[in-house]
mmCIF file with all atom_site columns, C-alpha atoms in Angstrom:
data_model
loop_
_atom_site.group_PDB
_atom_site.id
_atom_site.type_symbol
_atom_site.label_atom_id
_atom_site.label_alt_id
_atom_site.label_comp_id
_atom_site.label_asym_id
_atom_site.label_entity_id
_atom_site.label_seq_id
_atom_site.pdbx_PDB_ins_code
_atom_site.Cartn_x
_atom_site.Cartn_y
_atom_site.Cartn_z
_atom_site.occupancy
_atom_site.B_iso_or_equiv
_atom_site.pdbx_formal_charge
_atom_site.auth_seq_id
_atom_site.auth_comp_id
_atom_site.auth_asym_id
_atom_site.auth_atom_id
_atom_site.pdbx_PDB_model_num
ATOM 1   C CA . GLN A 1 1   ? -16.019 6.165   -8.838  1.00 0.00 ? 1   GLN A CA 1
ATOM 2   C CA . LYS A 1 2   ? -12.652 5.443   -7.242  1.00 0.00 ? 2   LYS A CA 1
ATOM 3   C CA . GLU A 1 3   ? -12.486 2.208   -5.226  1.00 0.00 ? 3   GLU A CA 1
ATOM 4   C CA . VAL A 1 4   ? -11.031 4.060   -2.187  1.00 0.00 ? 4   VAL A CA 1
ATOM 5   C CA . GLU A 1 5   ? -11.411 7.799   -1.687  1.00 0.00 ? 5   GLU A CA 1
ATOM 6   C CA . GLN A 1 6   ? -9.557  10.037  0.742   1.00 0.00 ? 6   GLN A CA 1
ATOM 7   C CA . ASN A 1 7   ? -9.552  13.775  1.199   1.00 0.00 ? 7   ASN A CA 1
ATOM 8   C CA . SER A 1 8   ? -6.176  14.518  -0.399  1.00 0.00 ? 8   SER A CA 1
ATOM 9   C CA . GLY A 1 9   ? -5.535  17.451  2.008   1.00 0.00 ? 9   GLY A CA 1
ATOM 10  C CA . PRO A 1 10  ? -3.180  18.752  2.941   1.00 0.00 ? 10  PRO A CA 1
ATOM 11  C CA . LEU A 1 11  ? -4.391  18.702  6.527   1.00 0.00 ? 11  LEU A CA 1
ATOM 12  C CA . SER A 1 12  ? -2.672  20.941  8.990   1.00 0.00 ? 12  SER A CA 1
ATOM 13  C CA . VAL A 1 13  ? -3.220  20.811  12.752  1.00 0.00 ? 13  VAL A CA 1
ATOM 14  C CA . PRO A 1 14  ? -1.451  22.379  15.686  1.00 0.00 ? 14  PRO A CA 1
ATOM 15  C CA . GLU A 1 15  ? 0.647   20.192  18.010  1.00 0.00 ? 15  GLU A CA 1
ATOM 16  C CA . GLY A 1 16  ? -1.570  18.532  20.693  1.00 0.00 ? 16  GLY A CA 1
ATOM 17  C CA . ALA A 1 17  ? -4.728  18.748  18.625  1.00 0.00 ? 17  ALA A CA 1
ATOM 18  C CA . ILE A 1 18  ? -6.796  15.897  17.175  1.00 0.00 ? 18  ILE A CA 1
ATOM 19  C CA . ALA A 1 19  ? -6.261  15.069  13.513  1.00 0.00 ? 19  ALA A CA 1
ATOM 20  C CA . SER A 1 20  ? -9.183  13.430  11.740  1.00 0.00 ? 20  SER A CA 1
ATOM 21  C CA . LEU A 1 21  ? -8.709  11.398  8.508   1.00 0.00 ? 21  LEU A CA 1
ATOM 22  C CA . ASN A 1 22  ? -11.520 10.021  6.466   1.00 0.00 ? 22  ASN A CA 1
ATOM 23  C CA . CYS A 1 23  ? -11.936 7.302   3.864   1.00 0.00 ? 23  CYS A CA 1
ATOM 24  C CA . THR A 1 24  ? -14.815 5.910   1.859   1.00 0.00 ? 24  THR A CA 1
ATOM 25  C CA . TYR A 1 25  ? -14.778 2.714   -0.301  1.00 0.00 ? 25  TYR A CA 1
ATOM 26  C CA . SER A 1 26  ? -17.017 1.311   -2.975  1.00 0.00 ? 26  SER A CA 1
ATOM 27  C CA . ASP A 1 27  ? -16.696 -2.480  -2.632  1.00 0.00 ? 27  ASP A CA 1
ATOM 28  C CA . ARG A 1 28  ? -19.288 -3.691  -0.201  1.00 0.00 ? 28  ARG A CA 1
ATOM 29  C CA . GLY A 1 29  ? -17.484 -7.085  -0.060  1.00 0.00 ? 29  GLY A CA 1
ATOM 30  C CA . SER A 1 30  ? -14.395 -5.546  1.622   1.00 0.00 ? 30  SER A CA 1
ATOM 31  C CA . GLN A 1 31  ? -13.544 -7.395  4.773   1.00 0.00 ? 31  GLN A CA 1
ATOM 32  C CA . SER A 1 32  ? -10.437 -5.738  6.236   1.00 0.00 ? 32  SER A CA 1
ATOM 33  C CA . PHE A 1 33  ? -9.388  -2.106  6.574   1.00 0.00 ? 33  PHE A CA 1
ATOM 34  C CA . PHE A 1 34  ? -6.073  -0.584  7.295   1.00 0.00 ? 34  PHE A CA 1
ATOM 35  C CA . TRP A 1 35  ? -4.397  2.711   7.894   1.00 0.00 ? 35  TRP A CA 1
ATOM 36  C CA . TYR A 1 36  ? -0.765  3.000   6.674   1.00 0.00 ? 36  TYR A CA 1
ATOM 37  C CA . ARG A 1 37  ? 1.611   5.896   7.421   1.00 0.00 ? 37  ARG A CA 1
ATOM 38  C CA . GLN A 1 38  ? 4.127   6.899   4.799   1.00 0.00 ? 38  GLN A CA 1
ATOM 39  C CA . TYR A 1 39  ? 6.931   9.301   5.464   1.00 0.00 ? 39  TYR A CA 1
ATOM 40  C CA . SER A 1 40  ? 8.411   11.048  2.375   1.00 0.00 ? 40  SER A CA 1
ATOM 41  C CA . GLY A 1 41  ? 10.675  8.744   0.500   1.00 0.00 ? 41  GLY A CA 1
ATOM 42  C CA . LYS A 1 42  ? 9.777   5.770   2.552   1.00 0.00 ? 42  LYS A CA 1
ATOM 43  C CA . SER A 1 43  ? 7.452   2.731   2.199   1.00 0.00 ? 43  SER A CA 1
ATOM 44  C CA . PRO A 1 44  ? 4.116   2.546   3.907   1.00 0.00 ? 44  PRO A CA 1
ATOM 45  C CA . GLU A 1 45  ? 4.050   1.335   7.541   1.00 0.00 ? 45  GLU A CA 1
ATOM 46  C CA . LEU A 1 46  ? 1.005   -0.278  9.024   1.00 0.00 ? 46  LEU A CA 1
ATOM 47  C CA . ILE A 1 47  ? -0.402  1.596   11.933  1.00 0.00 ? 47  ILE A CA 1
ATOM 48  C CA . MET A 1 48  ? -3.949  0.390   12.468  1.00 0.00 ? 48  MET A CA 1
ATOM 49  C CA . SER A 1 49  ? -6.290  -2.390  11.314  1.00 0.00 ? 49  SER A CA 1
ATOM 50  C CA . ILE A 1 50  ? -9.979  -2.814  11.867  1.00 0.00 ? 50  ILE A CA 1
ATOM 51  C CA . TYR A 1 51  ? -12.325 -5.612  10.855  1.00 0.00 ? 51  TYR A CA 1
ATOM 52  C CA . SER A 1 52  ? -15.658 -4.973  12.440  1.00 0.00 ? 52  SER A CA 1
ATOM 53  C CA . ASN A 1 53  ? -18.020 -2.038  12.874  1.00 0.00 ? 53  ASN A CA 1
ATOM 54  C CA . GLY A 1 54  ? -17.184 0.354   15.693  1.00 0.00 ? 54  GLY A CA 1
ATOM 55  C CA . ASP A 1 55  ? -14.084 1.898   17.204  1.00 0.00 ? 55  ASP A CA 1
ATOM 56  C CA . LYS A 1 56  ? -10.640 0.382   17.834  1.00 0.00 ? 56  LYS A CA 1
ATOM 57  C CA . GLU A 1 57  ? -8.156  2.235   19.875  1.00 0.00 ? 57  GLU A CA 1
ATOM 58  C CA . ASP A 1 58  ? -4.365  1.789   20.049  1.00 0.00 ? 58  ASP A CA 1
ATOM 59  C CA . GLY A 1 59  ? -2.489  4.448   21.977  1.00 0.00 ? 59  GLY A CA 1
ATOM 60  C CA . ARG A 1 60  ? -3.131  7.824   20.468  1.00 0.00 ? 60  ARG A CA 1
ATOM 61  C CA . PHE A 1 61  ? -4.756  6.219   17.408  1.00 0.00 ? 61  PHE A CA 1
ATOM 62  C CA . THR A 1 62  ? -8.466  5.351   16.989  1.00 0.00 ? 62  THR A CA 1
ATOM 63  C CA . ALA A 1 63  ? -9.901  3.763   13.898  1.00 0.00 ? 63  ALA A CA 1
ATOM 64  C CA . GLN A 1 64  ? -13.589 3.770   13.160  1.00 0.00 ? 64  GLN A CA 1
ATOM 65  C CA . LEU A 1 65  ? -15.443 1.615   10.736  1.00 0.00 ? 65  LEU A CA 1
ATOM 66  C CA . ASN A 1 66  ? -19.092 1.854   9.511   1.00 0.00 ? 66  ASN A CA 1
ATOM 67  C CA . LYS A 1 67  ? -19.669 -0.778  6.823   1.00 0.00 ? 67  LYS A CA 1
ATOM 68  C CA . ALA A 1 68  ? -23.219 0.331   6.193   1.00 0.00 ? 68  ALA A CA 1
ATOM 69  C CA . SER A 1 69  ? -21.942 3.765   5.215   1.00 0.00 ? 69  SER A CA 1
ATOM 70  C CA . GLN A 1 70  ? -18.756 2.304   3.657   1.00 0.00 ? 70  GLN A CA 1
ATOM 71  C CA . TYR A 1 71  ? -16.708 4.688   5.746   1.00 0.00 ? 71  TYR A CA 1
ATOM 72  C CA . VAL A 1 72  ? -13.429 4.327   7.668   1.00 0.00 ? 72  VAL A CA 1
ATOM 73  C CA . SER A 1 73  ? -11.732 6.995   9.731   1.00 0.00 ? 73  SER A CA 1
ATOM 74  C CA . LEU A 1 74  ? -8.597  7.522   11.739  1.00 0.00 ? 74  LEU A CA 1
ATOM 75  C CA . LEU A 1 75  ? -8.268  9.939   14.705  1.00 0.00 ? 75  LEU A CA 1
ATOM 76  C CA . ILE A 1 76  ? -4.893  10.885  16.034  1.00 0.00 ? 76  ILE A CA 1
ATOM 77  C CA . ARG A 1 77  ? -5.037  12.431  19.506  1.00 0.00 ? 77  ARG A CA 1
ATOM 78  C CA . ASP A 1 78  ? -2.423  14.685  20.915  1.00 0.00 ? 78  ASP A CA 1
ATOM 79  C CA . SER A 1 79  ? -0.840  15.093  17.479  1.00 0.00 ? 79  SER A CA 1
ATOM 80  C CA . GLN A 1 80  ? 2.980   15.427  17.356  1.00 0.00 ? 80  GLN A CA 1
ATOM 81  C CA . PRO A 1 81  ? 5.259   16.902  14.775  1.00 0.00 ? 81  PRO A CA 1
ATOM 82  C CA . SER A 1 82  ? 6.573   13.397  14.218  1.00 0.00 ? 82  SER A CA 1
ATOM 83  C CA . ASP A 1 83  ? 3.061   12.453  13.063  1.00 0.00 ? 83  ASP A CA 1
ATOM 84  C CA . SER A 1 84  ? 3.530   14.581  9.947   1.00 0.00 ? 84  SER A CA 1
ATOM 85  C CA . ALA A 1 85  ? 3.304   12.165  7.057   1.00 0.00 ? 85  ALA A CA 1
ATOM 86  C CA . THR A 1 86  ? 0.951   10.896  4.381   1.00 0.00 ? 86  THR A CA 1
ATOM 87  C CA . TYR A 1 87  ? -1.761  8.631   5.717   1.00 0.00 ? 87  TYR A CA 1
ATOM 88  C CA . LEU A 1 88  ? -3.048  5.867   3.401   1.00 0.00 ? 88  LEU A CA 1
ATOM 89  C CA . CYS A 1 89  ? -6.379  4.118   3.788   1.00 0.00 ? 89  CYS A CA 1
ATOM 90  C CA . ALA A 1 90  ? -6.341  0.558   2.497   1.00 0.00 ? 90  ALA A CA 1
ATOM 91  C CA . VAL A 1 91  ? -9.259  -1.820  1.920   1.00 0.00 ? 91  VAL A CA 1
ATOM 92  C CA . VAL A 1 92  ? -9.003  -5.588  1.374   1.00 0.00 ? 92  VAL A CA 1
ATOM 93  C CA . ASN A 1 93  ? -11.337 -7.935  -0.529  1.00 0.00 ? 93  ASN A CA 1
ATOM 94  C CA . ASN A 1 94  ? -9.001  -10.610 -1.787  1.00 0.00 ? 94  ASN A CA 1
ATOM 95  C CA . ASP A 1 95  ? -6.331  -7.919  -2.535  1.00 0.00 ? 95  ASP A CA 1
ATOM 96  C CA . MET A 1 96  ? -5.614  -4.640  -1.044  1.00 0.00 ? 96  MET A CA 1
ATOM 97  C CA . ARG A 1 97  ? -6.445  -1.233  -2.659  1.00 0.00 ? 97  ARG A CA 1
ATOM 98  C CA . PHE A 1 98  ? -5.380  2.082   -1.544  1.00 0.00 ? 98  PHE A CA 1
ATOM 99  C CA . GLY A 1 99  ? -6.741  5.609   -1.536  1.00 0.00 ? 99  GLY A CA 1
ATOM 100 C CA . ALA A 1 100 ? -4.625  8.550   -2.765  1.00 0.00 ? 100 ALA A CA 1
ATOM 101 C CA . GLY A 1 101 ? -3.553  9.446   0.786   1.00 0.00 ? 101 GLY A CA 1
ATOM 102 C CA . THR A 1 102 ? -3.979  12.500  3.022   1.00 0.00 ? 102 THR A CA 1
ATOM 103 C CA . ARG A 1 103 ? -0.905  14.593  3.798   1.00 0.00 ? 103 ARG A CA 1
ATOM 104 C CA . LEU A 1 104 ? -0.865  15.633  7.466   1.00 0.00 ? 104 LEU A CA 1
ATOM 105 C CA . THR A 1 105 ? 1.311   18.365  8.867   1.00 0.00 ? 105 THR A CA 1
ATOM 106 C CA . VAL A 1 106 ? 1.449   18.912  12.628  1.00 0.00 ? 106 VAL A CA 1
ATOM 107 C CA . LYS A 1 107 ? 2.803   22.340  13.435  1.00 0.00 ? 107 LYS A CA 1
ATOM 108 C CA . PRO A 1 108 ? 4.807   22.902  16.652  1.00 0.00 ? 108 PRO A CA 1
ATOM 109 C CA . GLU B 2 1   ? 13.112  -3.693  10.606  1.00 0.00 ? 1   GLU B CA 1
ATOM 110 C CA . THR B 2 2   ? 11.036  -5.038  7.751   1.00 0.00 ? 2   THR B CA 1
ATOM 111 C CA . GLY B 2 3   ? 11.177  -8.717  6.866   1.00 0.00 ? 3   GLY B CA 1
ATOM 112 C CA . VAL B 2 4   ? 10.485  -7.927  3.195   1.00 0.00 ? 4   VAL B CA 1
ATOM 113 C CA . THR B 2 5   ? 13.454  -6.885  1.038   1.00 0.00 ? 5   THR B CA 1
ATOM 114 C CA . GLN B 2 6   ? 13.503  -5.476  -2.396  1.00 0.00 ? 6   GLN B CA 1
ATOM 115 C CA . SER B 2 7   ? 16.301  -5.120  -4.951  1.00 0.00 ? 7   SER B CA 1
ATOM 116 C CA . PRO B 2 8   ? 17.644  -3.034  -6.493  1.00 0.00 ? 8   PRO B CA 1
ATOM 117 C CA . THR B 2 9   ? 16.979  0.119   -4.488  1.00 0.00 ? 9   THR B CA 1
ATOM 118 C CA . HIS B 2 10  ? 17.313  2.387   -7.517  1.00 0.00 ? 10  HIS B CA 1
ATOM 119 C CA . LEU B 2 11  ? 17.380  1.715   -11.191 1.00 0.00 ? 11  LEU B CA 1
ATOM 120 C CA . ILE B 2 12  ? 17.713  3.762   -14.372 1.00 0.00 ? 12  ILE B CA 1
ATOM 121 C CA . LYS B 2 13  ? 16.543  2.263   -17.662 1.00 0.00 ? 13  LYS B CA 1
ATOM 122 C CA . THR B 2 14  ? 15.960  3.504   -21.185 1.00 0.00 ? 14  THR B CA 1
ATOM 123 C CA . ARG B 2 15  ? 12.603  3.690   -22.811 1.00 0.00 ? 15  ARG B CA 1
ATOM 124 C CA . GLY B 2 16  ? 11.833  0.426   -24.637 1.00 0.00 ? 16  GLY B CA 1
ATOM 125 C CA . GLN B 2 17  ? 14.049  -1.712  -22.422 1.00 0.00 ? 17  GLN B CA 1
ATOM 126 C CA . GLN B 2 18  ? 12.882  -4.462  -20.054 1.00 0.00 ? 18  GLN B CA 1
ATOM 127 C CA . VAL B 2 19  ? 13.386  -4.606  -16.327 1.00 0.00 ? 19  VAL B CA 1
ATOM 128 C CA . THR B 2 20  ? 13.088  -7.155  -13.543 1.00 0.00 ? 20  THR B CA 1
ATOM 129 C CA . LEU B 2 21  ? 12.495  -6.083  -9.901  1.00 0.00 ? 21  LEU B CA 1
ATOM 130 C CA . ARG B 2 22  ? 12.823  -8.548  -7.093  1.00 0.00 ? 22  ARG B CA 1
ATOM 131 C CA . CYS B 2 23  ? 11.278  -9.097  -3.733  1.00 0.00 ? 23  CYS B CA 1
ATOM 132 C CA . SER B 2 24  ? 12.062  -11.516 -0.901  1.00 0.00 ? 24  SER B CA 1
ATOM 133 C CA . SER B 2 25  ? 9.281   -12.070 1.628   1.00 0.00 ? 25  SER B CA 1
ATOM 134 C CA . GLN B 2 26  ? 9.327   -13.463 5.128   1.00 0.00 ? 26  GLN B CA 1
ATOM 135 C CA . SER B 2 27  ? 9.008   -17.227 5.530   1.00 0.00 ? 27  SER B CA 1
ATOM 136 C CA . GLY B 2 28  ? 5.307   -18.217 5.491   1.00 0.00 ? 28  GLY B CA 1
ATOM 137 C CA . HIS B 2 29  ? 4.232   -15.097 3.637   1.00 0.00 ? 29  HIS B CA 1
ATOM 138 C CA . ASN B 2 30  ? 2.518   -16.965 0.738   1.00 0.00 ? 30  ASN B CA 1
ATOM 139 C CA . THR B 2 31  ? 0.700   -13.887 -0.631  1.00 0.00 ? 31  THR B CA 1
ATOM 140 C CA . VAL B 2 32  ? 2.612   -11.118 -2.270  1.00 0.00 ? 32  VAL B CA 1
ATOM 141 C CA . SER B 2 33  ? 1.318   -8.013  -4.028  1.00 0.00 ? 33  SER B CA 1
ATOM 142 C CA . TRP B 2 34  ? 3.046   -5.452  -6.226  1.00 0.00 ? 34  TRP B CA 1
ATOM 143 C CA . TYR B 2 35  ? 2.229   -1.776  -6.344  1.00 0.00 ? 35  TYR B CA 1
ATOM 144 C CA . GLN B 2 36  ? 3.287   1.265   -8.479  1.00 0.00 ? 36  GLN B CA 1
ATOM 145 C CA . GLN B 2 37  ? 3.463   4.531   -6.677  1.00 0.00 ? 37  GLN B CA 1
ATOM 146 C CA . ALA B 2 38  ? 3.943   7.677   -8.723  1.00 0.00 ? 38  ALA B CA 1
ATOM 147 C CA . LEU B 2 39  ? 5.056   10.860  -6.854  1.00 0.00 ? 39  LEU B CA 1
ATOM 148 C CA . GLY B 2 40  ? 2.259   12.310  -4.750  1.00 0.00 ? 40  GLY B CA 1
ATOM 149 C CA . GLN B 2 41  ? -0.143  9.439   -5.403  1.00 0.00 ? 41  GLN B CA 1
ATOM 150 C CA . GLY B 2 42  ? -1.293  6.387   -3.477  1.00 0.00 ? 42  GLY B CA 1
ATOM 151 C CA . PRO B 2 43  ? 0.022   2.923   -4.356  1.00 0.00 ? 43  PRO B CA 1
ATOM 152 C CA . GLN B 2 44  ? -1.695  1.514   -7.421  1.00 0.00 ? 44  GLN B CA 1
ATOM 153 C CA . PHE B 2 45  ? -2.313  -2.298  -7.326  1.00 0.00 ? 45  PHE B CA 1
ATOM 154 C CA . ILE B 2 46  ? -0.610  -4.130  -10.132 1.00 0.00 ? 46  ILE B CA 1
ATOM 155 C CA . PHE B 2 47  ? -1.165  -7.785  -9.207  1.00 0.00 ? 47  PHE B CA 1
ATOM 156 C CA . GLN B 2 48  ? -1.170  -10.329 -6.456  1.00 0.00 ? 48  GLN B CA 1
ATOM 157 C CA . TYR B 2 49  ? 0.180   -13.870 -6.256  1.00 0.00 ? 49  TYR B CA 1
ATOM 158 C CA . TYR B 2 50  ? -0.866  -16.551 -3.913  1.00 0.00 ? 50  TYR B CA 1
ATOM 159 C CA . ARG B 2 51  ? 1.085   -19.796 -3.710  1.00 0.00 ? 51  ARG B CA 1
ATOM 160 C CA . GLU B 2 52  ? 2.711   -19.085 -7.086  1.00 0.00 ? 52  GLU B CA 1
ATOM 161 C CA . GLU B 2 53  ? -0.537  -18.322 -8.973  1.00 0.00 ? 53  GLU B CA 1
ATOM 162 C CA . GLU B 2 54  ? -1.769  -14.881 -9.912  1.00 0.00 ? 54  GLU B CA 1
ATOM 163 C CA . ASN B 2 55  ? -5.080  -14.327 -8.067  1.00 0.00 ? 55  ASN B CA 1
ATOM 164 C CA . GLY B 2 56  ? -5.745  -10.662 -8.659  1.00 0.00 ? 56  GLY B CA 1
ATOM 165 C CA . ARG B 2 57  ? -4.753  -7.919  -11.092 1.00 0.00 ? 57  ARG B CA 1
ATOM 166 C CA . GLY B 2 58  ? -5.288  -4.205  -11.359 1.00 0.00 ? 58  GLY B CA 1
ATOM 167 C CA . ASN B 2 59  ? -5.546  -2.008  -14.459 1.00 0.00 ? 59  ASN B CA 1
ATOM 168 C CA . PHE B 2 60  ? -2.159  -2.637  -15.804 1.00 0.00 ? 60  PHE B CA 1
ATOM 169 C CA . PRO B 2 61  ? -1.262  -3.778  -19.381 1.00 0.00 ? 61  PRO B CA 1
ATOM 170 C CA . PRO B 2 62  ? 0.132   -7.291  -20.031 1.00 0.00 ? 62  PRO B CA 1
ATOM 171 C CA . ARG B 2 63  ? 3.647   -5.899  -20.343 1.00 0.00 ? 63  ARG B CA 1
ATOM 172 C CA . PHE B 2 64  ? 3.607   -5.976  -16.521 1.00 0.00 ? 64  PHE B CA 1
ATOM 173 C CA . SER B 2 65  ? 4.019   -9.604  -15.510 1.00 0.00 ? 65  SER B CA 1
ATOM 174 C CA . GLY B 2 66  ? 5.193   -11.455 -12.448 1.00 0.00 ? 66  GLY B CA 1
ATOM 175 C CA . LEU B 2 67  ? 6.334   -14.582 -10.856 1.00 0.00 ? 67  LEU B CA 1
ATOM 176 C CA . GLN B 2 68  ? 6.295   -16.006 -7.349  1.00 0.00 ? 68  GLN B CA 1
ATOM 177 C CA . PHE B 2 69  ? 8.636   -18.772 -6.267  1.00 0.00 ? 69  PHE B CA 1
ATOM 178 C CA . PRO B 2 70  ? 8.312   -21.513 -3.580  1.00 0.00 ? 70  PRO B CA 1
ATOM 179 C CA . ASN B 2 71  ? 10.994  -19.854 -1.445  1.00 0.00 ? 71  ASN B CA 1
ATOM 180 C CA . TYR B 2 72  ? 8.710   -16.736 -0.844  1.00 0.00 ? 72  TYR B CA 1
ATOM 181 C CA . SER B 2 73  ? 10.584  -14.604 -3.399  1.00 0.00 ? 73  SER B CA 1
ATOM 182 C CA . SER B 2 74  ? 8.877   -12.842 -6.361  1.00 0.00 ? 74  SER B CA 1
ATOM 183 C CA . GLU B 2 75  ? 9.665   -10.829 -9.443  1.00 0.00 ? 75  GLU B CA 1
ATOM 184 C CA . LEU B 2 76  ? 7.923   -8.001  -11.251 1.00 0.00 ? 76  LEU B CA 1
ATOM 185 C CA . ASN B 2 77  ? 8.855   -7.805  -14.986 1.00 0.00 ? 77  ASN B CA 1
ATOM 186 C CA . VAL B 2 78  ? 8.073   -4.812  -17.118 1.00 0.00 ? 78  VAL B CA 1
ATOM 187 C CA . ASN B 2 79  ? 8.599   -5.010  -20.904 1.00 0.00 ? 79  ASN B CA 1
ATOM 188 C CA . ALA B 2 80  ? 8.818   -2.098  -23.387 1.00 0.00 ? 80  ALA B CA 1
ATOM 189 C CA . LEU B 2 81  ? 9.368   0.480   -20.730 1.00 0.00 ? 81  LEU B CA 1
ATOM 190 C CA . GLU B 2 82  ? 7.665   3.838   -21.100 1.00 0.00 ? 82  GLU B CA 1
ATOM 191 C CA . LEU B 2 83  ? 8.546   7.177   -19.481 1.00 0.00 ? 83  LEU B CA 1
ATOM 192 C CA . ASP B 2 84  ? 5.335   6.928   -17.403 1.00 0.00 ? 84  ASP B CA 1
ATOM 193 C CA . ASP B 2 85  ? 6.624   3.763   -15.779 1.00 0.00 ? 85  ASP B CA 1
ATOM 194 C CA . SER B 2 86  ? 8.984   5.914   -13.721 1.00 0.00 ? 86  SER B CA 1
ATOM 195 C CA . ALA B 2 87  ? 7.816   5.376   -10.142 1.00 0.00 ? 87  ALA B CA 1
ATOM 196 C CA . LEU B 2 88  ? 8.460   3.704   -6.803  1.00 0.00 ? 88  LEU B CA 1
ATOM 197 C CA . TYR B 2 89  ? 7.611   -0.030  -7.092  1.00 0.00 ? 89  TYR B CA 1
ATOM 198 C CA . LEU B 2 90  ? 6.613   -1.696  -3.816  1.00 0.00 ? 90  LEU B CA 1
ATOM 199 C CA . CYS B 2 91  ? 6.068   -5.249  -2.955  1.00 0.00 ? 91  CYS B CA 1
ATOM 200 C CA . ALA B 2 92  ? 4.008   -6.302  0.074   1.00 0.00 ? 92  ALA B CA 1
ATOM 201 C CA . SER B 2 93  ? 3.420   -9.687  1.589   1.00 0.00 ? 93  SER B CA 1
ATOM 202 C CA . ARG B 2 94  ? 1.328   -11.401 4.222   1.00 0.00 ? 94  ARG B CA 1
ATOM 203 C CA . ASP B 2 95  ? 0.685   -14.804 5.745   1.00 0.00 ? 95  ASP B CA 1
ATOM 204 C CA . VAL B 2 96  ? -2.738  -16.498 6.082   1.00 0.00 ? 96  VAL B CA 1
ATOM 205 C CA . ALA B 2 97  ? -2.996  -15.643 9.818   1.00 0.00 ? 97  ALA B CA 1
ATOM 206 C CA . PHE B 2 98  ? -2.925  -11.881 9.463   1.00 0.00 ? 98  PHE B CA 1
ATOM 207 C CA . TYR B 2 99  ? -4.518  -9.752  6.823   1.00 0.00 ? 99  TYR B CA 1
ATOM 208 C CA . GLY B 2 100 ? -2.136  -6.831  7.166   1.00 0.00 ? 100 GLY B CA 1
ATOM 209 C CA . TYR B 2 101 ? 0.560   -6.572  4.519   1.00 0.00 ? 101 TYR B CA 1
ATOM 210 C CA . THR B 2 102 ? 4.122   -5.800  5.205   1.00 0.00 ? 102 THR B CA 1
ATOM 211 C CA . PHE B 2 103 ? 5.947   -3.623  2.701   1.00 0.00 ? 103 PHE B CA 1
ATOM 212 C CA . GLY B 2 104 ? 9.448   -3.754  1.382   1.00 0.00 ? 104 GLY B CA 1
ATOM 213 C CA . SER B 2 105 ? 11.453  -0.538  1.073   1.00 0.00 ? 105 SER B CA 1
ATOM 214 C CA . GLY B 2 106 ? 10.686  -0.256  -2.621  1.00 0.00 ? 106 GLY B CA 1
ATOM 215 C CA . THR B 2 107 ? 12.630  0.095   -5.956  1.00 0.00 ? 107 THR B CA 1
ATOM 216 C CA . ARG B 2 108 ? 12.784  3.588   -7.466  1.00 0.00 ? 108 ARG B CA 1
ATOM 217 C CA . LEU B 2 109 ? 12.689  3.080   -11.265 1.00 0.00 ? 109 LEU B CA 1
ATOM 218 C CA . THR B 2 110 ? 13.512  5.965   -13.524 1.00 0.00 ? 110 THR B CA 1
ATOM 219 C CA . VAL B 2 111 ? 12.880  5.576   -17.285 1.00 0.00 ? 111 VAL B CA 1
ATOM 220 C CA . VAL B 2 112 ? 14.784  8.050   -19.524 1.00 0.00 ? 112 VAL B CA 1
#
């Protein structure tokens, strides 16, 4: 079992729609959870962090965490073509481990 | 603009050679991690240093080694390069007040 699993996609949504990205993790001792965005040829950029169960909203982004189910998700509302990128789920317990990423395409 | 810088940006080495990649973190970032990212994959954790001591390691052989220095810089050394070592190498650092890691722009290593 991989430490952090994501649907590899690709995920395609029309402009203005909600994009939903999911992630599960295996280490129950994990304490911090992050979503990074990575454009092609660039390094990952932190877009959301979440540390406790529930929802956390920041602009068009909402992160959701359920530690009992070992599940993290990211919702992107009003998706824009500029949101087209690979989204990486990252989980921290002493060090940070990543999923394989989900490639999102937002079509105009 | 990121506060983490990596050098060089690109590098071509021959199989069997050794390479040293460098990372300079922001002041106060006493934790640094290194990752290998092959094309189309997520970053794979190589190792982490905290206050100049290795405190975490992924599934990489001993020919991958590192150092962290008191001035918040660090190195990744890879001996006996193999073709499969061709990848983007990323360093990421953080301070104790914030768990989120900031990434450098990466070093693209090609082994021929």
